[in-house]
Each structure stands twice: as structure tokens, then as C-alpha cells.
Amino acid sequence: MRLAVLLSILAAFSAFAGYSEFGIHGGLFFPTGDAGDDYNTCPEIGGQFLMHMPMYAIEASLGYVFLQPDLDIDDYSGHIIPVMAGLRTYSGTVFYGGGLELDAFSVSYDISPDSTYEASESDLGAYGNLGTTLPLGGTKLELSGKLHWMDFDDMWLSAQAGIYF
């Protein structure tokens, strides 16, 4: 339901936007603190949206992070789905900004042949970003770094590269 509301808001913004862009991105999530004890660097893919205004841009993205456990665990499956929405401003080709982030976590793995551990939760947090956009033959290449403050407690870092269409 939350995702449907977010997509409806994005569709409404894009209908009235003078200049909006859609794109895809990929990157790496780096755990810090307690999460760094449990996870290695994790790959991420996703989609992004920008709606440009004269002084700032409204940004939104939806990703999928493939959790990589620090230990070798049989039949491990885990992910984070970060849903982010916020504002950014530009200084030349450099941008910075931030906003709110909803993270849906899910993990599952076998404890024994007859038992499986499963857990999932959603946490609200915030993020900050810093990056640059570079022209790339009719499209734009975006390179960015983000600080994810998940559930206003745990922090993860990410580095991403994306292309806008």
C-alpha cells in the first residue's frame, strides 16, 4: 500500500513537471557499526526519478540491496528495499541533498534441516547525498555517495552510478 501511494505521488508530480527524468542505477552498500559485524559489501540495483524546479529538484528512488552475510550460511536469502524521497540542489554539476527513507528488510536461512529462520521489518530513516552529473551522449551519468541513517540508528554508506533517460 505504501508503495502504491508513493508511485501515485510520483505519477502526479511527473504529470505537472516541466522537466522530469527517469533512470536506473547500480552500486554498492557498505555496512558500518553493528551491521558491519554481520554483513559484507552488498550490491544494489534500482530506479530513480528527478523533477527539476528552478532552485532544486525533487528526487525519488527505489532500490533492491542483495544482503551478503559475513559468515557462510546455508540457503541464505536477504535483502533491503530502500524507498527514498527528498530534495537536492545543484552547484554546477555537483549536487547535494537528502530526505526520508523507508527500508524494508527481509532475511531467511536454514538453522537446521527441519528449521528455518525468517525475519522482516520496515524502518523509517533519513539519507543525505552528494554527487555529480556528467553529460553522456544525450543522457546524463550520475555518480553519487549516500549516507543512509536507517531507523535513525544504524548507518550504511552507498556508492552509486546511474543513467537518466
mmCIF file of C-alpha atoms in Angstrom:
data_model
loop_
_atom_site.group_PDB
_atom_site.id
_atom_site.type_symbol
_atom_site.label_atom_id
_atom_site.label_comp_id
_atom_site.label_asym_id
_atom_site.label_seq_id
_atom_site.Cartn_x
_atom_site.Cartn_y
_atom_site.Cartn_z
ATOM 1 C CA MET A 1 0.000 0.000 0.000
ATOM 2 C CA ARG A 2 2.814 2.425 0.881
ATOM 3 C CA LEU A 3 4.478 1.738 -2.439
ATOM 4 C CA ALA A 4 1.222 2.389 -4.320
ATOM 5 C CA VAL A 5 0.833 5.752 -2.562
ATOM 6 C CA LEU A 6 4.442 6.691 -3.355
ATOM 7 C CA LEU A 7 4.051 5.709 -7.025
ATOM 8 C CA SER A 8 0.810 7.715 -7.254
ATOM 9 C CA ILE A 9 2.545 10.795 -5.858
ATOM 10 C CA LEU A 10 5.425 10.366 -8.307
ATOM 11 C CA ALA A 11 2.994 9.985 -11.219
ATOM 12 C CA ALA A 12 1.174 13.173 -10.187
ATOM 13 C CA PHE A 13 4.447 15.096 -9.924
ATOM 14 C CA SER A 14 5.626 13.893 -13.325
ATOM 15 C CA ALA A 15 2.319 14.886 -14.955
ATOM 16 C CA PHE A 16 2.803 18.502 -13.838
ATOM 17 C CA ALA A 17 6.577 18.680 -14.106
ATOM 18 C CA GLY A 18 8.190 20.897 -16.679
ATOM 19 C CA TYR A 19 11.314 18.776 -16.712
ATOM 20 C CA SER A 20 11.392 15.301 -15.218
ATOM 21 C CA GLU A 21 13.805 12.415 -15.737
ATOM 22 C CA PHE A 22 13.703 8.694 -15.074
ATOM 23 C CA GLY A 23 16.749 6.472 -14.773
ATOM 24 C CA ILE A 24 18.380 3.326 -13.478
ATOM 25 C CA HIS A 25 21.290 2.901 -11.091
ATOM 26 C CA GLY A 26 23.550 0.310 -9.555
ATOM 27 C CA GLY A 27 26.067 0.417 -6.767
ATOM 28 C CA LEU A 28 27.345 -0.935 -3.508
ATOM 29 C CA PHE A 29 26.081 -0.641 0.081
ATOM 30 C CA PHE A 30 28.735 -0.638 2.819
ATOM 31 C CA PRO A 31 27.607 -1.604 6.341
ATOM 32 C CA THR A 32 29.001 0.289 9.327
ATOM 33 C CA GLY A 33 28.802 -0.250 13.073
ATOM 34 C CA ASP A 34 26.884 -3.333 14.226
ATOM 35 C CA ALA A 35 25.746 -4.119 10.664
ATOM 36 C CA GLY A 36 29.426 -4.268 9.661
ATOM 37 C CA ASP A 37 29.840 -7.197 12.057
ATOM 38 C CA ASP A 38 27.131 -9.167 10.215
ATOM 39 C CA TYR A 39 27.373 -8.142 6.548
ATOM 40 C CA ASN A 40 29.931 -7.634 3.785
ATOM 41 C CA THR A 41 29.676 -5.081 0.984
ATOM 42 C CA CYS A 42 26.304 -5.582 -0.732
ATOM 43 C CA PRO A 43 25.397 -4.932 -4.406
ATOM 44 C CA GLU A 44 22.357 -2.761 -5.198
ATOM 45 C CA ILE A 45 20.199 -2.004 -8.261
ATOM 46 C CA GLY A 46 17.257 0.325 -8.689
ATOM 47 C CA GLY A 47 15.358 3.066 -10.460
ATOM 48 C CA GLN A 48 15.268 6.803 -9.871
ATOM 49 C CA PHE A 49 13.173 9.858 -10.669
ATOM 50 C CA LEU A 50 14.026 13.569 -10.758
ATOM 51 C CA MET A 51 11.677 16.525 -11.168
ATOM 52 C CA HIS A 52 13.614 19.731 -11.727
ATOM 53 C CA MET A 53 12.491 23.087 -10.351
ATOM 54 C CA PRO A 54 14.331 26.425 -10.703
ATOM 55 C CA MET A 55 16.286 26.158 -7.408
ATOM 56 C CA TYR A 56 16.145 22.471 -6.520
ATOM 57 C CA ALA A 57 14.991 19.067 -7.708
ATOM 58 C CA ILE A 58 12.640 16.564 -6.125
ATOM 59 C CA GLU A 59 14.243 13.131 -6.176
ATOM 60 C CA ALA A 60 12.908 9.662 -5.510
ATOM 61 C CA SER A 61 14.378 6.202 -5.892
ATOM 62 C CA LEU A 62 13.502 2.589 -5.303
ATOM 63 C CA GLY A 63 16.275 0.030 -4.914
ATOM 64 C CA TYR A 64 16.999 -3.586 -4.110
ATOM 65 C CA VAL A 65 20.058 -4.440 -1.989
ATOM 66 C CA PHE A 66 21.269 -8.045 -2.029
ATOM 67 C CA LEU A 67 22.470 -8.670 1.548
ATOM 68 C CA GLN A 68 25.776 -10.557 1.745
ATOM 69 C CA PRO A 69 26.329 -12.155 5.190
ATOM 70 C CA ASP A 70 29.779 -12.052 6.778
ATOM 71 C CA LEU A 71 29.598 -15.781 7.594
ATOM 72 C CA ASP A 72 28.979 -18.663 5.187
ATOM 73 C CA ILE A 73 25.316 -19.523 5.862
ATOM 74 C CA ASP A 74 23.459 -22.292 4.008
ATOM 75 C CA ASP A 75 20.429 -21.242 1.933
ATOM 76 C CA TYR A 76 20.736 -17.588 2.964
ATOM 77 C CA SER A 77 18.400 -15.082 1.352
ATOM 78 C CA GLY A 78 18.309 -11.471 2.442
ATOM 79 C CA HIS A 79 17.556 -8.050 1.034
ATOM 80 C CA ILE A 80 16.831 -4.431 1.811
ATOM 81 C CA ILE A 81 14.382 -2.436 -0.298
ATOM 82 C CA PRO A 82 15.200 1.261 0.217
ATOM 83 C CA VAL A 83 12.494 3.721 -0.878
ATOM 84 C CA MET A 84 13.834 7.289 -0.796
ATOM 85 C CA ALA A 85 12.258 10.693 -1.457
ATOM 86 C CA GLY A 86 13.813 14.087 -0.893
ATOM 87 C CA LEU A 87 15.264 17.280 -2.324
ATOM 88 C CA ARG A 88 18.568 18.145 -3.949
ATOM 89 C CA THR A 89 20.174 21.379 -5.049
ATOM 90 C CA TYR A 90 22.934 21.982 -7.581
ATOM 91 C CA SER A 91 26.147 23.947 -7.677
ATOM 92 C CA GLY A 92 27.279 23.483 -11.279
ATOM 93 C CA THR A 93 27.415 19.757 -11.952
ATOM 94 C CA VAL A 94 27.723 18.922 -8.219
ATOM 95 C CA PHE A 95 24.569 18.238 -6.210
ATOM 96 C CA TYR A 96 23.786 17.642 -2.555
ATOM 97 C CA GLY A 97 20.616 16.981 -0.610
ATOM 98 C CA GLY A 98 18.703 14.465 1.410
ATOM 99 C CA GLY A 99 15.312 13.266 2.529
ATOM 100 C CA LEU A 100 13.360 10.435 4.103
ATOM 101 C CA GLU A 101 13.981 6.746 3.531
ATOM 102 C CA LEU A 102 11.796 3.707 4.177
ATOM 103 C CA ASP A 103 13.793 0.471 4.386
ATOM 104 C CA ALA A 104 12.121 -2.943 4.156
ATOM 105 C CA PHE A 105 14.439 -5.680 5.463
ATOM 106 C CA SER A 106 13.973 -9.412 4.999
ATOM 107 C CA VAL A 107 16.257 -12.368 5.814
ATOM 108 C CA SER A 108 15.753 -16.127 5.650
ATOM 109 C CA TYR A 109 18.146 -19.036 6.195
ATOM 110 C CA ASP A 110 18.199 -22.634 7.390
ATOM 111 C CA ILE A 111 19.045 -23.177 11.063
ATOM 112 C CA SER A 112 18.818 -26.953 10.779
ATOM 113 C CA PRO A 113 17.391 -29.400 8.213
ATOM 114 C CA ASP A 114 13.968 -29.017 9.828
ATOM 115 C CA SER A 115 14.011 -25.344 10.844
ATOM 116 C CA THR A 116 14.262 -22.022 9.004
ATOM 117 C CA TYR A 117 14.856 -18.568 10.495
ATOM 118 C CA GLU A 118 12.816 -15.797 8.879
ATOM 119 C CA ALA A 119 12.571 -12.133 9.828
ATOM 120 C CA SER A 120 11.312 -8.970 8.162
ATOM 121 C CA GLU A 121 10.666 -5.408 9.240
ATOM 122 C CA SER A 122 10.305 -1.896 7.858
ATOM 123 C CA ASP A 123 12.093 1.106 9.320
ATOM 124 C CA LEU A 124 11.789 4.816 8.612
ATOM 125 C CA GLY A 125 15.017 6.787 8.421
ATOM 126 C CA ALA A 126 16.800 9.533 6.518
ATOM 127 C CA TYR A 127 19.555 9.899 3.954
ATOM 128 C CA GLY A 128 21.986 12.519 2.723
ATOM 129 C CA ASN A 129 23.668 12.510 -0.661
ATOM 130 C CA LEU A 130 26.481 14.156 -2.567
ATOM 131 C CA GLY A 131 27.271 13.585 -6.218
ATOM 132 C CA THR A 132 27.830 14.855 -9.704
ATOM 133 C CA THR A 133 26.139 14.584 -13.088
ATOM 134 C CA LEU A 134 28.107 14.256 -16.295
ATOM 135 C CA PRO A 135 26.765 14.540 -19.870
ATOM 136 C CA LEU A 136 26.915 11.254 -21.740
ATOM 137 C CA GLY A 137 25.764 11.466 -25.376
ATOM 138 C CA GLY A 138 22.188 12.697 -24.946
ATOM 139 C CA THR A 139 21.755 11.233 -21.453
ATOM 140 C CA LYS A 140 23.331 12.020 -18.101
ATOM 141 C CA LEU A 141 25.612 9.858 -16.000
ATOM 142 C CA GLU A 142 25.181 10.371 -12.266
ATOM 143 C CA LEU A 143 27.796 9.395 -9.675
ATOM 144 C CA SER A 144 26.764 9.730 -6.038
ATOM 145 C CA GLY A 145 27.503 8.738 -2.487
ATOM 146 C CA LYS A 146 24.826 8.438 0.184
ATOM 147 C CA LEU A 147 24.728 8.150 3.949
ATOM 148 C CA HIS A 148 21.698 6.062 4.958
ATOM 149 C CA TRP A 149 20.545 6.652 8.548
ATOM 150 C CA MET A 150 18.270 3.603 8.807
ATOM 151 C CA ASP A 151 15.664 3.697 11.581
ATOM 152 C CA PHE A 152 17.557 6.771 12.873
ATOM 153 C CA ASP A 153 20.014 4.343 14.500
ATOM 154 C CA ASP A 154 22.130 2.271 12.066
ATOM 155 C CA MET A 155 24.197 3.847 9.312
ATOM 156 C CA TRP A 156 25.154 2.405 5.934
ATOM 157 C CA LEU A 157 27.118 4.104 3.160
ATOM 158 C CA SER A 158 26.483 3.617 -0.540
ATOM 159 C CA ALA A 159 28.215 4.488 -3.793
ATOM 160 C CA GLN A 160 26.088 4.502 -6.937
ATOM 161 C CA ALA A 161 26.286 5.174 -10.659
ATOM 162 C CA GLY A 162 23.195 5.760 -12.751
ATOM 163 C CA ILE A 163 21.939 6.898 -16.125
ATOM 164 C CA TYR A 164 18.938 9.180 -16.736
ATOM 165 C CA PHE A 165 16.860 8.882 -19.911
#
